[in-house]
Coordinates of C-alpha atoms in Angstrom, one line a residue:
Chain A
X1 CA -0.1 0.2 0.3
X2 CA 2.8 2.7 0.9
X3 CA 4.7 1.5 -2.0
X4 CA 1.7 2.5 -4.2
X5 CA 1.6 6.0 -2.8
X6 CA 4.9 6.6 -2.9
X7 CA 4.5 5.8 -7.3
X8 CA 1.3 7.7 -7.4
X9 CA 2.8 10.8 -5.8
X10 CA 6.0 10.5 -7.3
X11 CA 7.7 13.6 -9.7
X12 CA 5.5 12.0 -12.9
X13 CA 9.7 13.4 -14.5
X14 CA 11.3 10.8 -12.5
X15 CA 9.4 7.9 -13.5
X16 CA 9.6 9.1 -17.3
X17 CA 13.6 8.3 -16.7
X18 CA 13.5 4.8 -15.8
X19 CA 13.5 3.4 -19.0
X20 CA 15.8 5.6 -20.6
X21 CA 18.0 5.0 -17.8
X22 CA 18.3 1.3 -18.3
X23 CA 19.0 2.2 -22.0
X24 CA 21.5 4.5 -21.3
X25 CA 23.3 1.6 -19.3
X26 CA 23.4 -0.6 -22.3
X27 CA 24.3 1.8 -24.5
X28 CA 27.2 3.2 -22.6
X29 CA 28.5 -0.5 -21.4
X30 CA 28.3 -0.8 -25.7
X31 CA 30.3 1.8 -26.5
X32 CA 33.1 1.3 -23.9
X33 CA 33.6 -2.2 -25.2
X34 CA 33.7 -0.5 -28.5
X35 CA 36.2 1.7 -27.7
X36 CA 38.4 -0.5 -25.4
X37 CA 38.6 -3.3 -28.9
X38 CA 39.2 -0.2 -30.9
X39 CA 42.0 0.9 -28.8
X40 CA 43.2 -2.5 -28.4
X41 CA 42.8 -2.9 -32.5
X42 CA 44.1 0.7 -33.8
X43 CA 46.4 1.6 -31.2
X44 CA 48.2 -1.9 -29.9
X45 CA 47.7 -4.2 -33.2
X46 CA 48.1 -1.9 -35.6
X47 CA 47.1 -4.5 -38.8
X48 CA 46.3 -3.5 -42.2
X49 CA 42.8 -4.3 -42.4
X50 CA 43.3 -4.9 -46.3
X51 CA 46.4 -6.9 -46.1
X52 CA 46.1 -10.4 -47.0
X53 CA 48.0 -12.9 -45.6
X54 CA 47.5 -16.3 -46.8
X55 CA 49.8 -18.5 -44.1
X56 CA 47.6 -16.9 -41.7
X57 CA 44.3 -17.3 -43.1
X58 CA 41.6 -18.5 -41.3
X59 CA 43.1 -18.4 -37.9
X60 CA 41.6 -18.8 -34.5
X61 CA 41.2 -16.3 -31.5
X62 CA 45.0 -15.1 -30.1
X63 CA 46.2 -12.3 -28.4
X64 CA 47.7 -11.0 -31.7
X65 CA 43.9 -11.6 -33.5
X66 CA 41.5 -11.6 -30.9
X67 CA 38.7 -12.9 -33.5
X68 CA 40.8 -14.4 -35.6
X69 CA 41.5 -13.9 -39.3
X70 CA 39.5 -14.2 -42.4
X71 CA 39.9 -16.7 -45.4
X72 CA 42.7 -14.4 -46.9
X73 CA 44.2 -13.4 -43.8
X74 CA 43.0 -10.5 -42.3
X75 CA 42.5 -9.4 -39.1
X76 CA 38.3 -10.0 -38.5
X77 CA 38.6 -7.3 -35.5
X78 CA 40.2 -4.7 -37.4
X79 CA 37.6 -5.3 -40.5
X80 CA 34.9 -5.4 -38.2
X81 CA 35.5 -2.1 -36.1
X82 CA 36.2 -0.6 -39.9
X83 CA 33.0 -2.2 -41.3
X84 CA 30.8 -0.6 -38.3
X85 CA 32.2 3.3 -39.4
X86 CA 31.4 2.0 -42.7
X87 CA 28.1 0.7 -42.7
X88 CA 26.9 3.1 -40.0
X89 CA 28.7 6.4 -41.8
X90 CA 27.0 5.6 -44.9
X91 CA 23.6 4.8 -43.3
X92 CA 23.9 8.4 -41.5
X93 CA 24.8 10.2 -44.9
X94 CA 21.7 8.3 -46.5
X95 CA 19.8 9.5 -43.7
X96 CA 21.2 12.9 -43.4
X97 CA 20.6 13.3 -47.2
X98 CA 17.2 12.2 -47.5
X99 CA 15.9 14.7 -44.6
X100 CA 17.8 17.2 -46.3
X101 CA 15.5 16.2 -49.3
X102 CA 12.0 15.6 -47.4
X103 CA 12.0 17.9 -44.8
X104 CA 11.7 21.5 -47.0
X105 CA 9.6 19.3 -49.7
X106 CA 7.2 18.6 -46.4
X107 CA 7.2 22.1 -45.1
X108 CA 6.7 23.7 -48.7
X109 CA 3.6 21.0 -49.3
X110 CA 2.0 21.4 -46.6
X111 CA 2.0 24.7 -46.0
X112 CA 1.6 26.1 -49.8
X113 CA -1.7 23.4 -50.3
X114 CA -3.1 23.3 -53.4
X115 CA -1.4 22.1 -56.7
X116 CA 1.8 22.4 -55.2
X117 CA 0.4 19.9 -52.5
X118 CA -1.2 17.2 -54.8
X119 CA 1.8 17.0 -57.2
X120 CA 3.3 16.1 -54.0
X121 CA 1.1 13.2 -53.0
X122 CA 1.0 11.9 -56.3
X123 CA 4.9 11.5 -56.6
X124 CA 5.0 10.1 -53.1
X125 CA 2.4 7.8 -53.6
X126 CA 4.0 6.5 -56.5
X127 CA 7.1 6.3 -54.2
X128 CA 5.3 4.5 -51.5
X129 CA 3.9 1.9 -54.1
X130 CA 7.0 -0.4 -53.7
X131 CA 8.8 -1.7 -50.9
X132 CA 11.8 0.0 -50.0
X133 CA 14.0 -3.3 -50.3
X134 CA 12.6 -3.9 -53.8
X135 CA 13.8 -0.2 -55.2
X136 CA 16.5 0.2 -53.4
X137 CA 17.5 -3.2 -55.4
X138 CA 16.3 -2.4 -58.6
X139 CA 17.8 1.0 -58.3
X140 CA 21.9 -0.2 -57.3
X141 CA 21.2 -3.1 -59.8
X142 CA 20.4 -0.2 -62.9
X143 CA 23.1 2.5 -61.2
X144 CA 25.6 -0.2 -60.9
X145 CA 27.3 -2.0 -57.7
X146 CA 29.0 0.5 -55.2
X147 CA 28.4 1.9 -52.0
X148 CA 27.9 5.5 -53.6
X149 CA 24.5 4.1 -55.6
X150 CA 23.7 2.6 -52.5
X151 CA 23.7 5.3 -50.6
X152 CA 21.9 7.0 -53.4
X153 CA 19.4 4.4 -53.8
X154 CA 18.2 4.8 -50.1
X155 CA 17.8 8.2 -50.0
X156 CA 15.4 7.6 -53.3
X157 CA 13.3 5.4 -50.9
X158 CA 13.8 6.9 -47.8
X159 CA 12.7 10.6 -48.1
X160 CA 9.2 10.5 -48.9
X161 CA 8.3 9.1 -45.6
X162 CA 10.1 12.0 -43.9
X163 CA 8.1 14.6 -46.4
X164 CA 5.3 13.0 -45.9
X165 CA 5.9 13.2 -42.0
X166 CA 6.8 16.7 -42.3
X167 CA 3.9 17.5 -44.2
X168 CA 1.2 15.9 -41.9
X169 CA 2.4 17.8 -39.0
X170 CA 2.4 21.1 -41.2
X171 CA -0.7 20.8 -42.2
X172 CA -2.4 20.7 -38.8
X173 CA -0.3 23.4 -37.3
X174 CA -0.7 25.8 -40.2
X175 CA -4.6 25.7 -39.7
X176 CA -3.9 27.2 -36.3
X177 CA -4.7 30.8 -35.4
X178 CA -0.5 31.8 -34.6
X179 CA 0.1 30.9 -38.1
X180 CA -3.0 33.1 -39.3
X181 CA -1.0 35.7 -37.1
X182 CA 1.9 35.1 -38.0
X183 CA 0.8 36.4 -41.8
X184 CA -0.7 39.2 -40.5
X185 CA 2.0 40.2 -39.2
X186 CA 3.6 40.2 -42.4
X187 CA 6.3 37.4 -41.5
X188 CA 7.4 35.8 -44.9
X189 CA 6.4 32.5 -45.9
X190 CA 10.0 31.4 -45.8
X191 CA 10.2 32.9 -42.4
X192 CA 7.3 31.2 -40.9
X193 CA 8.3 27.9 -41.9
X194 CA 11.4 28.6 -40.3
X195 CA 10.6 30.4 -37.5
X196 CA 7.0 29.1 -36.4
X197 CA 6.6 25.7 -38.2
X198 CA 10.5 24.3 -38.3
X199 CA 10.1 24.0 -34.3
X200 CA 7.4 21.6 -34.4
X201 CA 9.2 18.8 -36.9
X202 CA 12.6 18.5 -34.8
X203 CA 11.0 16.1 -32.3
X204 CA 8.8 14.2 -34.7
X205 CA 11.4 13.5 -37.6
X206 CA 14.4 12.8 -34.6
X207 CA 12.4 10.1 -33.3
X208 CA 11.4 8.8 -37.0
X209 CA 15.3 9.3 -38.2
X210 CA 16.4 7.1 -35.2
X211 CA 13.9 4.1 -36.3
X212 CA 14.9 4.5 -39.4
X213 CA 18.1 4.1 -38.7
X214 CA 18.5 0.8 -37.9
X215 CA 16.4 0.0 -41.0
X216 CA 18.9 1.9 -43.3
X217 CA 21.8 0.0 -41.4
X218 CA 20.1 -3.7 -42.1
X219 CA 19.1 -2.4 -46.4
X220 CA 22.8 -1.8 -46.4
X221 CA 24.4 -4.9 -44.9
X222 CA 21.9 -6.9 -46.9
X223 CA 22.3 -5.6 -50.1
X224 CA 26.5 -5.6 -49.6
X225 CA 25.3 -9.1 -48.7
X226 CA 24.2 -9.8 -52.3
X227 CA 27.2 -7.8 -53.5
X228 CA 25.1 -4.5 -54.1
X229 CA 26.8 -2.5 -52.2
X230 CA 30.3 -2.2 -50.3
X231 CA 33.0 -3.6 -52.8
X232 CA 36.1 -5.7 -51.7
X233 CA 38.3 -5.2 -50.3
X234 CA 36.3 -2.5 -48.3
X235 CA 35.4 -3.9 -44.8
X236 CA 31.4 -4.2 -44.5
X237 CA 29.4 -6.1 -42.3
X238 CA 26.8 -7.1 -44.6
X239 CA 30.0 -8.2 -47.3
X240 CA 32.0 -9.7 -44.5
X241 CA 28.9 -11.9 -43.8
X242 CA 28.8 -13.3 -47.5
X243 CA 32.9 -13.7 -47.8
X244 CA 33.0 -15.9 -44.3
X245 CA 29.6 -18.1 -46.1
X246 CA 31.8 -20.9 -47.3
X247 CA 33.7 -21.2 -44.3
X248 CA 30.0 -21.3 -42.5
X249 CA 31.3 -25.2 -41.4
X250 CA 34.2 -24.7 -40.3
X251 CA 34.5 -21.3 -38.7
X252 CA 31.1 -20.0 -38.1
X253 CA 32.5 -17.0 -36.0
X254 CA 33.2 -15.7 -39.3
X255 CA 29.7 -14.8 -39.9
X256 CA 28.5 -14.6 -36.1
X257 CA 30.6 -11.6 -35.3
X258 CA 29.5 -9.5 -38.4
X259 CA 25.8 -10.7 -37.8
X260 CA 26.0 -9.8 -34.1
X261 CA 27.5 -6.6 -34.9
X262 CA 24.6 -6.0 -37.2
X263 CA 21.9 -7.1 -34.4
X264 CA 23.5 -4.6 -31.7
X265 CA 23.7 -1.6 -33.9
X266 CA 20.0 -2.3 -34.9
X267 CA 19.1 -2.9 -31.5
X268 CA 21.0 0.3 -30.0
X269 CA 19.7 2.6 -33.0
X270 CA 16.0 1.3 -31.3
X271 CA 16.7 1.8 -28.3
X272 CA 17.9 5.4 -28.9
X273 CA 14.4 5.8 -30.9
X274 CA 12.4 4.8 -28.7
X275 CA 14.5 7.1 -25.5
X276 CA 13.9 10.0 -27.9
X277 CA 10.0 9.6 -28.1
X278 CA 9.8 9.3 -24.8
X279 CA 11.8 12.7 -24.2
X280 CA 10.1 14.4 -26.9
X281 CA 6.6 12.5 -26.1
X282 CA 5.8 12.4 -29.7
X283 CA 2.5 10.3 -30.0
X284 CA 2.9 6.5 -32.0
X285 CA 0.1 7.5 -34.3
X286 CA 1.6 10.4 -36.1
X287 CA 4.7 7.7 -37.3
X288 CA 3.9 6.9 -41.2
Chain B
X1 CA -27.8 56.5 -46.6
X2 CA -25.5 53.8 -48.4
X3 CA -26.5 55.2 -51.5
X4 CA -26.0 58.7 -50.4
X5 CA -22.4 57.8 -49.3
X6 CA -21.5 56.0 -52.3
X7 CA -22.7 58.6 -54.4
X8 CA -20.3 61.1 -53.0
X9 CA -17.4 59.1 -52.7
X10 CA -17.2 56.6 -55.6
X11 CA -14.5 55.3 -56.9
X12 CA -11.9 57.1 -55.0
X13 CA -11.4 57.9 -51.1
X14 CA -13.7 59.7 -49.1
X15 CA -13.5 63.2 -48.9
X16 CA -14.9 66.0 -47.5
X17 CA -16.6 66.1 -43.7
X18 CA -14.9 64.4 -40.7
X19 CA -13.9 60.8 -41.5
X20 CA -14.2 58.2 -39.1
X21 CA -11.0 55.7 -38.8
X22 CA -12.4 53.0 -40.2
X23 CA -15.6 52.8 -42.3
X24 CA -17.0 49.6 -44.1
X25 CA -18.7 50.0 -47.1
X26 CA -21.1 47.1 -48.4
X27 CA -18.8 44.2 -47.7
X28 CA -20.1 40.9 -48.7
X29 CA -18.6 37.7 -48.6
X30 CA -20.1 34.1 -49.6
X31 CA -18.4 30.7 -49.7
X32 CA -18.7 28.6 -52.5
X33 CA -21.4 26.3 -51.9
X34 CA -23.3 28.2 -49.1
X35 CA -26.9 29.3 -48.9
X36 CA -26.5 32.6 -48.2
X37 CA -23.2 35.1 -48.1
X38 CA -21.5 34.8 -44.7
X39 CA -21.5 38.3 -44.6
X40 CA -24.4 40.3 -46.3
X41 CA -23.5 43.6 -47.6
X42 CA -22.2 45.0 -44.1
X43 CA -21.8 49.0 -43.8
X44 CA -20.3 50.7 -40.3
X45 CA -18.0 53.5 -39.3
X46 CA -15.6 53.0 -36.4
X47 CA -14.9 56.4 -34.8
X48 CA -11.4 57.2 -33.7
X49 CA -11.0 56.3 -29.9
X50 CA -14.3 54.6 -30.0
X51 CA -14.9 51.0 -28.9
X52 CA -17.7 49.8 -31.3
X53 CA -19.2 45.9 -30.2
X54 CA -20.6 43.4 -32.3
X55 CA -23.1 41.1 -31.3
X56 CA -24.4 37.9 -32.7
X57 CA -24.6 34.0 -32.0
X58 CA -22.7 31.5 -33.6
X59 CA -22.6 31.0 -37.0
X60 CA -23.9 34.9 -38.0
X61 CA -20.9 35.8 -39.5
X62 CA -18.8 37.4 -37.3
X63 CA -15.4 35.9 -37.6
X64 CA -16.1 36.0 -41.8
X65 CA -16.2 39.9 -40.9
X66 CA -13.3 39.8 -38.7
X67 CA -11.3 37.7 -41.4
X68 CA -12.4 39.8 -44.0
X69 CA -11.1 43.3 -42.1
X70 CA -7.8 41.2 -41.6
X71 CA -7.5 40.4 -45.3
X72 CA -6.8 37.0 -44.5
X73 CA -9.5 36.3 -46.5
X74 CA -10.9 39.0 -49.4
X75 CA -14.4 40.0 -49.7
X76 CA -16.4 38.8 -53.1
X77 CA -17.3 43.2 -52.9
X78 CA -17.1 45.9 -51.0
X79 CA -14.9 48.3 -49.8
X80 CA -12.9 48.9 -46.3
X81 CA -11.7 52.5 -45.8
X82 CA -8.4 53.3 -43.4
X83 CA -8.1 56.8 -42.9
X84 CA -9.1 57.6 -46.7
X85 CA -7.5 54.2 -48.7
X86 CA -9.7 51.3 -49.8
X87 CA -7.8 48.4 -47.9
X88 CA -9.8 45.9 -49.7
X89 CA -8.2 46.5 -53.0
X90 CA -4.1 46.8 -51.8
X91 CA -1.7 44.7 -53.1
X92 CA 0.7 42.6 -51.1
X93 CA 3.3 45.3 -50.4
X94 CA 1.2 48.3 -49.7
X95 CA -0.8 45.8 -47.3
X96 CA 2.4 45.5 -44.9
X97 CA 1.5 49.0 -43.9
X98 CA -2.3 48.2 -43.6
X99 CA -1.2 45.7 -41.3
X100 CA 0.7 47.8 -39.3
X101 CA -2.4 50.0 -38.4
X102 CA -4.6 46.8 -37.5
X103 CA -3.9 44.4 -35.3
X104 CA -6.1 41.4 -34.2
X105 CA -7.0 38.8 -31.2
X106 CA -8.6 35.5 -31.6
X107 CA -10.6 33.6 -29.4
X108 CA -8.4 31.1 -28.4
X109 CA -5.2 32.3 -26.7
X110 CA -3.3 28.9 -26.7
X111 CA -3.8 28.6 -30.5
X112 CA -2.8 32.0 -31.0
X113 CA 0.7 31.4 -29.4
X114 CA 2.9 29.4 -30.8
X115 CA 3.4 26.6 -28.4
X116 CA 6.9 25.6 -29.1
X117 CA 8.3 29.6 -28.8
X118 CA 8.7 31.2 -26.1
X119 CA 6.7 34.6 -24.9
X120 CA 9.4 36.9 -26.1
X121 CA 9.7 35.2 -29.6
X122 CA 6.0 35.1 -30.4
X123 CA 5.3 38.8 -28.9
X124 CA 8.6 40.3 -30.9
X125 CA 7.1 38.9 -34.6
X126 CA 4.8 42.1 -35.0
X127 CA 7.7 44.6 -34.3
X128 CA 10.3 42.9 -36.3
X129 CA 8.2 42.9 -39.4
X130 CA 5.8 45.8 -39.5
X131 CA 7.7 48.9 -37.5
X132 CA 10.9 48.9 -39.3
X133 CA 12.6 51.4 -36.9
X134 CA 9.9 54.1 -37.0
X135 CA 9.6 55.5 -33.0
X136 CA 6.4 54.5 -31.2
X137 CA 4.5 57.0 -29.3
X138 CA 3.9 54.9 -26.1
X139 CA 6.7 52.3 -25.6
X140 CA 10.8 52.8 -26.8
X141 CA 12.3 50.1 -28.3
X142 CA 16.2 50.2 -26.7
X143 CA 16.4 46.8 -26.3
X144 CA 14.5 43.5 -27.1
X145 CA 14.1 42.8 -23.8
X146 CA 13.6 46.4 -22.5
X147 CA 10.9 46.8 -24.8
X148 CA 9.3 43.4 -24.3
X149 CA 9.5 44.3 -20.2
X150 CA 7.5 47.1 -21.1
X151 CA 4.7 45.8 -23.2
X152 CA 4.2 42.7 -20.3
X153 CA 3.5 45.8 -17.8
X154 CA 1.1 47.3 -20.1
X155 CA -1.0 44.0 -19.9
X156 CA -0.4 43.8 -15.9
X157 CA 2.2 40.6 -16.3
X158 CA 5.6 40.5 -14.8
X159 CA 8.1 41.0 -17.3
X160 CA 10.0 36.9 -16.2
X161 CA 7.0 35.6 -18.3
X162 CA 8.7 36.4 -21.5
X163 CA 11.4 33.6 -20.9
X164 CA 8.6 30.6 -20.3
X165 CA 6.7 28.8 -23.0
X166 CA 2.9 29.4 -23.0
X167 CA 1.4 26.3 -21.5
X168 CA 3.6 27.5 -18.4
X169 CA 1.1 30.2 -18.2
X170 CA -3.1 30.3 -17.3
X171 CA -5.7 30.9 -20.1
X172 CA -6.0 34.6 -18.7
X173 CA -2.1 34.9 -18.5
X174 CA -1.8 33.5 -22.1
X175 CA -4.8 36.1 -23.6
X176 CA -3.2 39.1 -21.8
X177 CA 0.0 38.3 -24.0
X178 CA -2.1 38.1 -27.2
X179 CA -3.3 41.6 -26.1
X180 CA 0.3 42.8 -25.9
X181 CA 1.1 41.8 -29.0
X182 CA -1.3 43.8 -30.5
X183 CA -0.4 46.7 -28.5
X184 CA 3.1 46.2 -28.8
X185 CA 3.5 48.5 -32.3
X186 CA 0.6 51.0 -31.3
X187 CA -2.5 50.3 -34.2
X188 CA -4.9 52.3 -34.6
X189 CA -7.3 49.4 -34.7
X190 CA -7.2 46.4 -32.9
X191 CA -10.3 43.9 -33.8
X192 CA -10.9 41.0 -31.0
X193 CA -12.8 38.1 -31.9
X194 CA -14.4 36.5 -29.0
X195 CA -11.6 37.4 -27.3
X196 CA -13.1 36.3 -23.9
X197 CA -14.8 33.3 -24.6
X198 CA -12.4 31.1 -23.4
X199 CA -11.5 32.7 -20.1
X200 CA -13.2 32.1 -16.6
X201 CA -15.7 34.8 -15.5
X202 CA -12.8 36.4 -13.2
X203 CA -10.5 36.3 -16.1
X204 CA -13.2 38.3 -18.4
X205 CA -13.5 40.5 -16.2
X206 CA -10.3 41.5 -15.5
X207 CA -9.4 41.4 -19.8
X208 CA -12.1 43.9 -20.3
X209 CA -11.7 46.4 -17.3
X210 CA -7.3 46.2 -19.2
X211 CA -8.6 46.5 -22.8
X212 CA -10.9 49.8 -21.4
X213 CA -7.7 50.9 -19.5
X214 CA -5.6 50.2 -22.6
X215 CA -7.6 52.0 -25.1
X216 CA -7.7 55.6 -23.2
X217 CA -4.1 55.1 -22.3
X218 CA -2.6 53.7 -26.0
X219 CA -5.5 55.5 -27.6
X220 CA -6.8 52.9 -29.5
X221 CA -10.2 52.3 -31.3
X222 CA -11.5 48.6 -30.9
X223 CA -13.8 46.2 -32.9
X224 CA -15.0 44.4 -30.1
X225 CA -16.9 40.8 -31.7
X226 CA -18.6 38.6 -29.4
X227 CA -21.4 36.4 -28.8
X228 CA -21.7 37.7 -25.4
X229 CA -24.2 40.7 -24.9
X230 CA -22.9 41.8 -21.4
X231 CA -19.3 41.9 -22.2
X232 CA -19.7 43.9 -25.7
X233 CA -22.3 46.2 -23.4
X234 CA -19.5 46.6 -20.8
X235 CA -16.8 48.1 -23.4
X236 CA -18.4 49.5 -25.8
X237 CA -20.0 52.7 -26.7
X238 CA -21.5 51.6 -29.9
X239 CA -23.5 48.5 -30.7
X240 CA -24.6 47.0 -33.8
X241 CA -26.2 43.3 -34.2
X242 CA -25.7 40.7 -36.7
X243 CA -27.9 38.0 -37.4
X244 CA -27.5 35.7 -40.8
X245 CA -24.4 38.2 -42.0
X246 CA -26.5 40.7 -41.9
X247 CA -26.6 43.8 -39.1
X248 CA -30.3 44.8 -37.9
X249 CA -29.6 46.9 -35.5
X250 CA -27.5 49.4 -34.1
X251 CA -27.5 52.0 -31.4
X252 CA -25.4 53.8 -28.4
X253 CA -24.9 51.2 -25.9
X254 CA -26.5 53.8 -23.4
X255 CA -29.9 52.9 -25.9
X256 CA -29.7 48.7 -25.4
X257 CA -32.5 48.5 -23.4
X258 CA -34.4 50.9 -25.4
X259 CA -37.9 49.9 -26.3
X260 CA -37.3 50.3 -30.0
X261 CA -34.6 48.2 -30.0
X262 CA -35.0 45.1 -33.0
X263 CA -37.2 42.3 -32.1
X264 CA -33.9 40.0 -32.3
X265 CA -32.1 42.1 -30.1
X266 CA -34.7 41.9 -27.4
X267 CA -34.7 38.0 -27.9
X268 CA -30.8 38.6 -27.3
X269 CA -31.2 40.7 -23.9
X270 CA -34.3 38.0 -22.6
X271 CA -31.2 35.2 -23.3
X272 CA -28.9 36.8 -20.6

């Protein structure tokens, strides 16, 4: 009884922090692990990630090669860490460009309405008619294999969801009287969009973006796995998975390491999205 | 009377005898698909320094009238003269000079303030956009903070509220902030579209008293639109009654209870 009372009377902000705190601890532990591993690999061992050594291929774990070596004798830990930088970096790049295209287009469509909005909705519907993965595969197939084209393909499939989210927020906000008053006070359309509408979308977009980050990492890895993304000898988790496939029976850990890395990072990205959603108090129904 | 007036001044600015500050002539607005006009051939004068009350039930066209006067919507026909200039036909560039002279306060202060902006950022908009450095008479702009402090003091709010967000304020405080925003550039006319409707009775009285004080101290003219007959009567010198887009009765506020009132006005009085 006593505990129930204390929960009810406790500060709501305190309770809000429980889940994020647990998630933060997990994220910090993971980051510490990656930092330690990076320090060991890049500062102490200093292996060349592309140097092949056929005499030292498929070695087991040792102090020299904590995660062993792959089929070409390259250090797995070094490649795993560099692969993380690649995968995360390209995911963030794709996400950033998608945001840069999606946010302005969404604001303009939602604020201008009329034929601008109708044109936008038609185009967006066209993009949304195809599943993300299929479009990305077809596009990177058409444009040619390579990480640059893969990023382009991801931007092309991803900008629509941001533009649509932003448009729906702007549509409802621009009905409100404070926008009318801003107009009667002589603010230009560009200034209204920047000063009065942009703050409304930041939280929503950040939440969607962090939830999307996991999906984009998966997309890059899976397309690299089938050979449409990063090209050898670039270390990339999906490509590393594919490289290790023939040795699955003798050295399964070669597939487990990059697989586990992908799982961890995607989970962390989703946790980040969850936390941000709680912090910004974004309602789930706004998510497209 | 309108035909007379129209004949004298058709095609140009009204000239001759003492002009009212704001003169609305035969203003009409019909929404597409509507059976009757929302605003039907309305004419009235607003004298400098007076408060003109407009009473009517929901849906009678009061808000459409205020939106037409603010040029948020364009009227189908008619004219709006402000100091001899027809506002209804101004282009966008000249409209900015008009906006400097007329401000609006809406019913719902929560919707009138951007919830994501601090009070200061909402308050400063009119000054930044419309004043262009011309000195004001009652307020002085030495710094942004000093100016905003004066505005908040004028509406009897503590100055530190400028760094708060709208959700941290009460309904009455929020409405005072929107009033501060409207008076901040010292316009000639302020339109009030149901400014007390979303407030409790005590805040309503306080806001009405504040508006009366500001009108005399800043030399403002009000068009006060409301369904609340008592509030309109309390603050106005002249009153008009609107029904189905038309003005059916107009009189000095002191003559509200007179026997010669329009039957619809009497009906409104009997409700209150």
